[in-house]
């Protein structure tokens, strides 16, 4: 009877899955970092360096509070932005990779030759948003992999546009940590899968829902699978969804995987690892700039909003310029009319330029005197009414 129960447990954990074989059953054992106060931490930093420089000081201070952290950065940017970011985060040696945004399409095509028309799933984000975000995470991991990921107690994934909210105590880790668990935030708190929102901060649940693609931390084992999902996007998209629900914000369809970085991660990590909602860290993202770039990590809705904002700014600018031009033309016409009146003497002869200037100043003085007289008369009238 005991063996039968164990067999049923295996079937429950292993099915369904898109992998070639059943995922390994992990013992969710605890491990204690070498130093609970300052565990050795690898920070994987990604994003668009051309749009986020104003946020770097805040992010640097957040990382600095970790006391014992090394930063590995992969980002879109030109040579100037790359140099500035290296200096801002004290990146040494081979701990940084960057490329101009316009080269991104060619880089992604090295993996997916069909890009950008590879996937046409229902209810998903645009391909360039998803592929660029996952590509940078994969690239940042490759920088860490060139060293020894196992030498780090914790691996953290952050973005350049991330702003900490709340009490701002910095990024704190549990001690001891669960070695086979992904720690992330209150991503999609009303999500239908897994009822994660009902869990206390330290309780783990088997992953069966979309996972926050912007922030997570954990052991090097779980973070390797989290960060390297980029190379598996096509196989995941071609498989049947491992979870779905009509009330799900992303995966409503039971026939086709919806294209989303969070959804791709959820499918990849499905029942392979546990997940803990780490409420000690709350973040928001920088507001999108009022312009489009070739490739970015924002959503298609953010890009649409950026376009509308830019159009509104241009229309307001055009209206203001039109009003200034109209005002200038009215003043020009008035001065021309006054010039024609004063440029001729009483006998019809044209006056000299210096005499015209004197006449214009005289006319301007008379106009000013008339305005003063009217104001004085108005003030006297109001005083009489009060009396």
XYZ file of C-alpha atoms in Angstrom:
387
model
C 0.000 0.000 0.000
C 2.860 2.353 0.820
C 4.512 1.701 -2.544
C 1.217 2.479 -4.308
C 0.963 5.839 -2.521
C 4.505 6.675 -3.552
C 3.701 5.843 -7.183
C 0.630 8.104 -7.131
C 2.755 10.913 -5.710
C 5.249 10.528 -8.548
C 2.475 10.684 -11.158
C 0.973 13.772 -9.531
C 4.288 15.635 -9.575
C 5.408 14.595 -13.039
C 2.256 15.134 -15.088
C 1.701 17.182 -17.127
C 5.057 18.588 -18.337
C 6.561 19.739 -21.620
C 10.013 18.353 -20.808
C 11.508 15.291 -22.465
C 11.353 13.418 -19.174
C 9.851 13.832 -15.732
C 11.478 16.623 -13.731
C 13.635 15.492 -10.861
C 12.054 15.369 -7.427
C 14.060 17.782 -5.297
C 14.419 17.653 -1.566
C 13.577 21.176 -0.484
C 16.430 21.262 1.984
C 17.685 24.343 3.745
C 21.187 25.680 3.367
C 22.769 28.431 5.362
C 24.885 31.059 3.578
C 28.426 31.447 4.866
C 27.481 34.808 6.345
C 23.843 35.616 7.096
C 24.627 39.290 7.511
C 26.487 39.589 4.221
C 26.124 36.481 2.020
C 28.266 36.423 -1.095
C 25.862 37.662 -3.771
C 25.908 37.801 -7.559
C 23.642 40.522 -8.965
C 22.531 40.046 -12.586
C 21.628 43.511 -13.863
C 19.865 44.023 -17.207
C 17.971 46.716 -19.102
C 18.324 49.713 -21.402
C 21.221 51.941 -20.329
C 20.104 54.712 -22.694
C 16.819 55.300 -20.832
C 17.635 54.592 -17.172
C 20.713 56.615 -16.179
C 18.704 58.812 -13.776
C 17.864 55.668 -11.766
C 21.416 54.355 -11.401
C 22.280 56.115 -8.092
C 19.216 54.649 -6.367
C 19.964 51.186 -7.724
C 23.653 51.419 -6.828
C 22.765 52.261 -3.217
C 20.399 49.284 -3.107
C 23.166 46.939 -4.257
C 25.746 48.581 -2.005
C 23.656 47.651 1.056
C 24.287 43.987 0.244
C 27.899 44.604 1.402
C 29.307 41.541 -0.368
C 27.961 41.644 -3.922
C 29.441 41.389 -7.409
C 27.497 42.866 -10.327
C 27.241 41.217 -13.766
C 25.491 43.485 -16.260
C 24.037 42.899 -19.746
C 22.268 45.844 -21.338
C 21.398 47.739 -24.497
C 23.460 50.872 -25.008
C 26.166 52.611 -27.020
C 29.834 52.983 -26.116
C 29.250 56.131 -24.058
C 26.428 54.558 -22.038
C 28.458 51.383 -21.588
C 31.413 53.285 -20.170
C 29.159 55.340 -17.884
C 27.428 52.248 -16.510
C 30.730 50.459 -15.903
C 31.891 53.438 -13.836
C 28.572 53.865 -12.002
C 28.475 50.221 -10.810
C 32.240 49.656 -10.547
C 32.189 46.866 -13.133
C 35.602 45.326 -13.602
C 37.043 43.001 -16.215
C 34.516 40.887 -18.109
C 31.569 41.579 -15.803
C 29.689 43.719 -18.363
C 28.291 43.142 -21.858
C 26.412 45.656 -23.967
C 25.298 46.178 -27.547
C 23.479 48.972 -29.412
C 19.696 48.436 -29.537
C 19.731 48.358 -33.325
C 21.927 45.219 -33.231
C 19.464 43.297 -31.065
C 17.481 41.795 -33.935
C 20.583 40.247 -35.473
C 21.725 38.866 -32.112
C 18.352 37.219 -31.443
C 18.294 35.772 -34.964
C 21.443 33.844 -34.117
C 19.173 31.691 -31.942
C 15.814 32.127 -33.706
C 16.227 32.647 -37.441
C 12.458 33.163 -37.764
C 12.527 36.242 -35.488
C 10.548 38.530 -35.391
C 7.707 36.393 -36.816
C 8.363 33.228 -34.780
C 5.396 33.135 -32.454
C 1.816 34.169 -32.945
C 0.208 33.054 -29.722
C -3.126 34.365 -28.373
C -3.275 37.143 -25.819
C 0.480 37.598 -25.560
C 2.988 40.434 -25.655
C 5.007 41.398 -28.711
C 8.042 39.288 -29.540
C 10.657 42.002 -29.237
C 9.573 42.802 -25.665
C 9.768 39.178 -24.539
C 12.851 38.068 -26.474
C 14.925 41.137 -25.558
C 14.226 40.742 -21.843
C 14.979 37.023 -21.790
C 18.040 37.498 -24.018
C 19.615 39.977 -21.594
C 18.970 37.701 -18.601
C 20.601 34.829 -20.486
C 23.576 37.021 -21.412
C 24.049 38.195 -17.817
C 24.036 34.573 -16.638
C 26.686 33.685 -19.214
C 28.955 36.351 -17.674
C 28.471 34.749 -14.261
C 28.903 31.253 -15.706
C 32.365 32.206 -16.945
C 33.307 32.503 -13.276
C 31.937 29.992 -10.739
C 28.209 30.494 -9.928
C 28.483 27.908 -7.157
C 30.849 30.209 -5.286
C 27.942 32.564 -4.572
C 25.435 32.008 -1.784
C 22.706 33.985 -3.586
C 22.051 35.013 -7.194
C 19.735 38.023 -7.740
C 18.045 39.257 -10.922
C 17.408 43.034 -11.107
C 16.577 45.549 -13.844
C 18.019 48.996 -14.479
C 14.566 50.620 -14.333
C 13.671 49.103 -10.954
C 12.832 51.422 -8.031
C 12.437 50.084 -4.502
C 9.276 51.110 -2.686
C 8.148 50.903 0.917
C 10.456 51.168 3.915
C 13.574 50.896 1.737
C 15.575 48.680 4.074
C 17.484 47.325 1.134
C 17.314 43.811 -0.245
C 17.211 41.315 2.614
C 17.514 37.540 2.226
C 16.075 34.770 4.390
C 18.598 32.839 6.449
C 18.609 29.915 6.157
C 17.327 29.794 2.554
C 15.561 26.957 0.805
C 18.070 25.656 -1.707
C 15.481 24.514 -4.269
C 13.186 27.529 -4.083
C 12.748 30.633 -6.182
C 12.103 33.795 -4.154
C 10.124 36.489 -5.957
C 7.605 39.257 -5.250
C 3.838 39.772 -5.132
C 3.647 39.447 -8.906
C 0.031 39.346 -10.155
C -1.470 39.004 -6.654
C -4.913 37.974 -7.961
C -3.625 35.218 -10.196
C -5.857 32.159 -10.379
C -3.070 29.555 -10.428
C -1.620 28.230 -7.200
C -3.405 30.731 -4.927
C 0.014 32.158 -4.059
C -1.556 35.355 -2.775
C -2.968 33.458 0.236
C 0.444 32.245 1.412
C 2.452 33.704 4.277
C 5.832 35.181 3.230
C 7.882 32.092 4.130
C 5.662 29.266 2.848
C 6.725 27.548 -0.387
C 4.353 26.361 -3.106
C 5.039 24.262 -6.183
C 5.330 26.498 -9.251
C 2.230 26.303 -11.446
C 1.731 29.934 -12.466
C 3.482 32.781 -14.331
C 6.607 33.973 -12.517
C 7.886 37.541 -12.214
C 10.502 37.981 -14.958
C 11.854 41.231 -13.506
C 12.976 40.226 -10.032
C 13.916 36.968 -8.332
C 16.659 35.456 -6.234
C 17.727 32.027 -5.042
C 20.507 29.466 -5.205
C 22.655 29.191 -8.326
C 20.843 25.977 -9.356
C 17.343 27.451 -9.514
C 18.545 30.806 -10.875
C 20.409 29.110 -13.725
C 17.155 27.615 -14.994
C 15.360 30.925 -14.393
C 17.927 32.961 -16.356
C 18.611 30.592 -19.260
C 15.026 30.036 -20.422
C 15.764 32.208 -23.493
C 17.096 29.256 -25.495
C 13.933 27.224 -24.767
C 11.261 29.747 -25.754
C 10.411 28.082 -29.071
C 10.058 24.574 -27.615
C 7.869 25.919 -24.803
C 5.668 27.826 -27.254
C 5.248 24.718 -29.436
C 4.169 22.529 -26.494
C 0.732 22.430 -24.881
C 0.149 24.777 -21.923
C 0.891 23.194 -18.559
C -1.645 25.444 -16.821
C -4.434 27.734 -17.947
C -7.605 29.357 -16.637
C -10.378 31.622 -17.865
C -9.645 34.078 -15.051
C -5.895 34.010 -15.682
C -4.469 37.360 -16.668
C -2.090 35.753 -19.184
C -2.783 32.095 -19.994
C -6.507 31.891 -20.783
C -6.160 29.479 -23.710
C -5.768 25.728 -23.194
C -4.436 25.060 -26.704
C -1.554 27.491 -27.151
C 0.987 29.054 -24.797
C 0.532 32.818 -24.560
C 3.740 34.718 -25.318
C 4.867 36.465 -22.143
C 8.190 36.459 -20.296
C 6.396 35.653 -17.027
C 4.411 32.880 -18.696
C 7.446 31.353 -20.405
C 9.197 31.209 -17.025
C 6.136 29.647 -15.391
C 6.000 26.910 -18.044
C 9.738 26.243 -17.793
C 9.805 26.024 -13.989
C 6.467 24.201 -13.716
C 6.663 21.701 -10.841
C 10.439 21.685 -10.995
C 10.985 24.151 -8.179
C 9.135 25.706 -5.303
C 8.227 29.396 -5.070
C 8.130 31.733 -2.095
C 6.621 35.208 -2.193
C 9.258 37.457 -0.639
C 7.317 40.453 0.645
C 10.395 42.059 2.194
C 11.120 43.701 -1.150
C 8.605 45.815 -3.083
C 9.448 47.602 -6.304
C 8.029 49.643 -9.140
C 9.438 50.537 -12.557
C 10.467 53.899 -13.982
C 7.818 55.618 -16.089
C 8.419 54.957 -19.806
C 9.991 57.858 -21.706
C 7.776 59.692 -24.226
C 9.428 58.066 -27.234
C 9.909 54.674 -28.879
C 13.198 52.815 -29.149
C 14.087 50.019 -31.533
C 14.039 47.439 -28.783
C 13.120 47.740 -25.107
C 11.822 45.913 -22.072
C 8.538 47.809 -21.838
C 5.181 46.320 -22.795
C 3.376 47.103 -26.022
C 0.832 49.098 -23.971
C 3.666 51.217 -22.569
C 4.976 51.862 -26.069
C 1.513 52.856 -27.281
C 1.182 55.257 -24.349
C 4.627 56.687 -25.143
C 3.583 57.358 -28.744
C 0.353 59.084 -27.660
C 2.298 61.196 -25.166
C 4.813 62.225 -27.792
C 2.054 63.138 -30.271
C 0.329 65.230 -27.602
C 3.563 67.087 -26.816
C 4.177 67.804 -30.505
C 0.607 69.092 -31.028
C 0.841 71.389 -27.998
C 4.205 72.672 -29.218
C 2.817 73.347 -32.696
C -0.170 75.233 -31.199
C 2.103 77.382 -29.029
C 4.358 78.213 -31.991
C 1.272 79.131 -34.061
C 0.029 81.521 -31.375
C 3.445 83.196 -31.095
C 3.660 83.586 -34.876
C 0.142 85.073 -35.028
C 1.003 87.538 -32.252
C 4.198 88.527 -34.032
C 2.323 89.116 -37.306
C -0.294 91.336 -35.584
C 2.415 93.458 -33.987
C 4.308 93.662 -37.292
C 1.147 94.794 -39.158
C 0.387 97.413 -36.493
C 3.907 98.823 -36.626
C 3.805 98.931 -40.429
C 0.501 100.838 -40.280
C 1.914 103.320 -37.776
C 5.051 103.710 -39.866
C 3.005 104.519 -42.961
C 1.115 107.179 -40.975
C 4.127 108.894 -39.470
C 6.592 108.427 -42.325
C 5.015 111.265 -44.301
C 4.822 114.925 -43.342
C 1.747 117.069 -43.561
C 2.722 118.163 -47.063
C 2.990 114.488 -48.264
C 6.785 114.311 -48.353
C 8.518 111.220 -46.859
C 10.359 111.897 -43.590
C 13.936 110.943 -42.797
C 14.422 107.607 -40.838
C 15.501 109.381 -37.635
C 12.364 111.539 -37.783
C 10.252 108.397 -38.252
C 11.818 106.846 -35.138
C 11.008 109.979 -33.133
C 7.438 109.915 -34.437
C 6.973 106.244 -33.497
C 8.302 106.863 -29.991
C 5.937 109.801 -29.680
C 2.994 107.650 -30.762
C 4.024 104.934 -28.293
C 4.253 107.544 -25.516
C 0.797 108.888 -26.309
C -0.622 105.330 -26.239
C 0.979 104.720 -22.837
C -0.429 108.012 -21.502
C -3.886 107.038 -22.719
C -3.684 103.632 -20.919
C -2.563 105.339 -17.697
C -5.409 107.853 -17.981
C -7.981 105.072 -18.435
C -6.639 103.116 -15.464
C -6.661 106.229 -13.271
C -10.227 107.021 -14.290
C -11.256 103.416 -13.537
C -9.592 103.522 -10.091
C -11.290 106.834 -9.232
C -14.646 105.430 -10.322
C -14.232 102.342 -8.058
C -13.249 104.539 -5.101
C -16.370 106.667 -5.559
C -18.522 103.550 -5.644
C -17.045 102.394 -2.338
C -17.743 105.798 -0.774
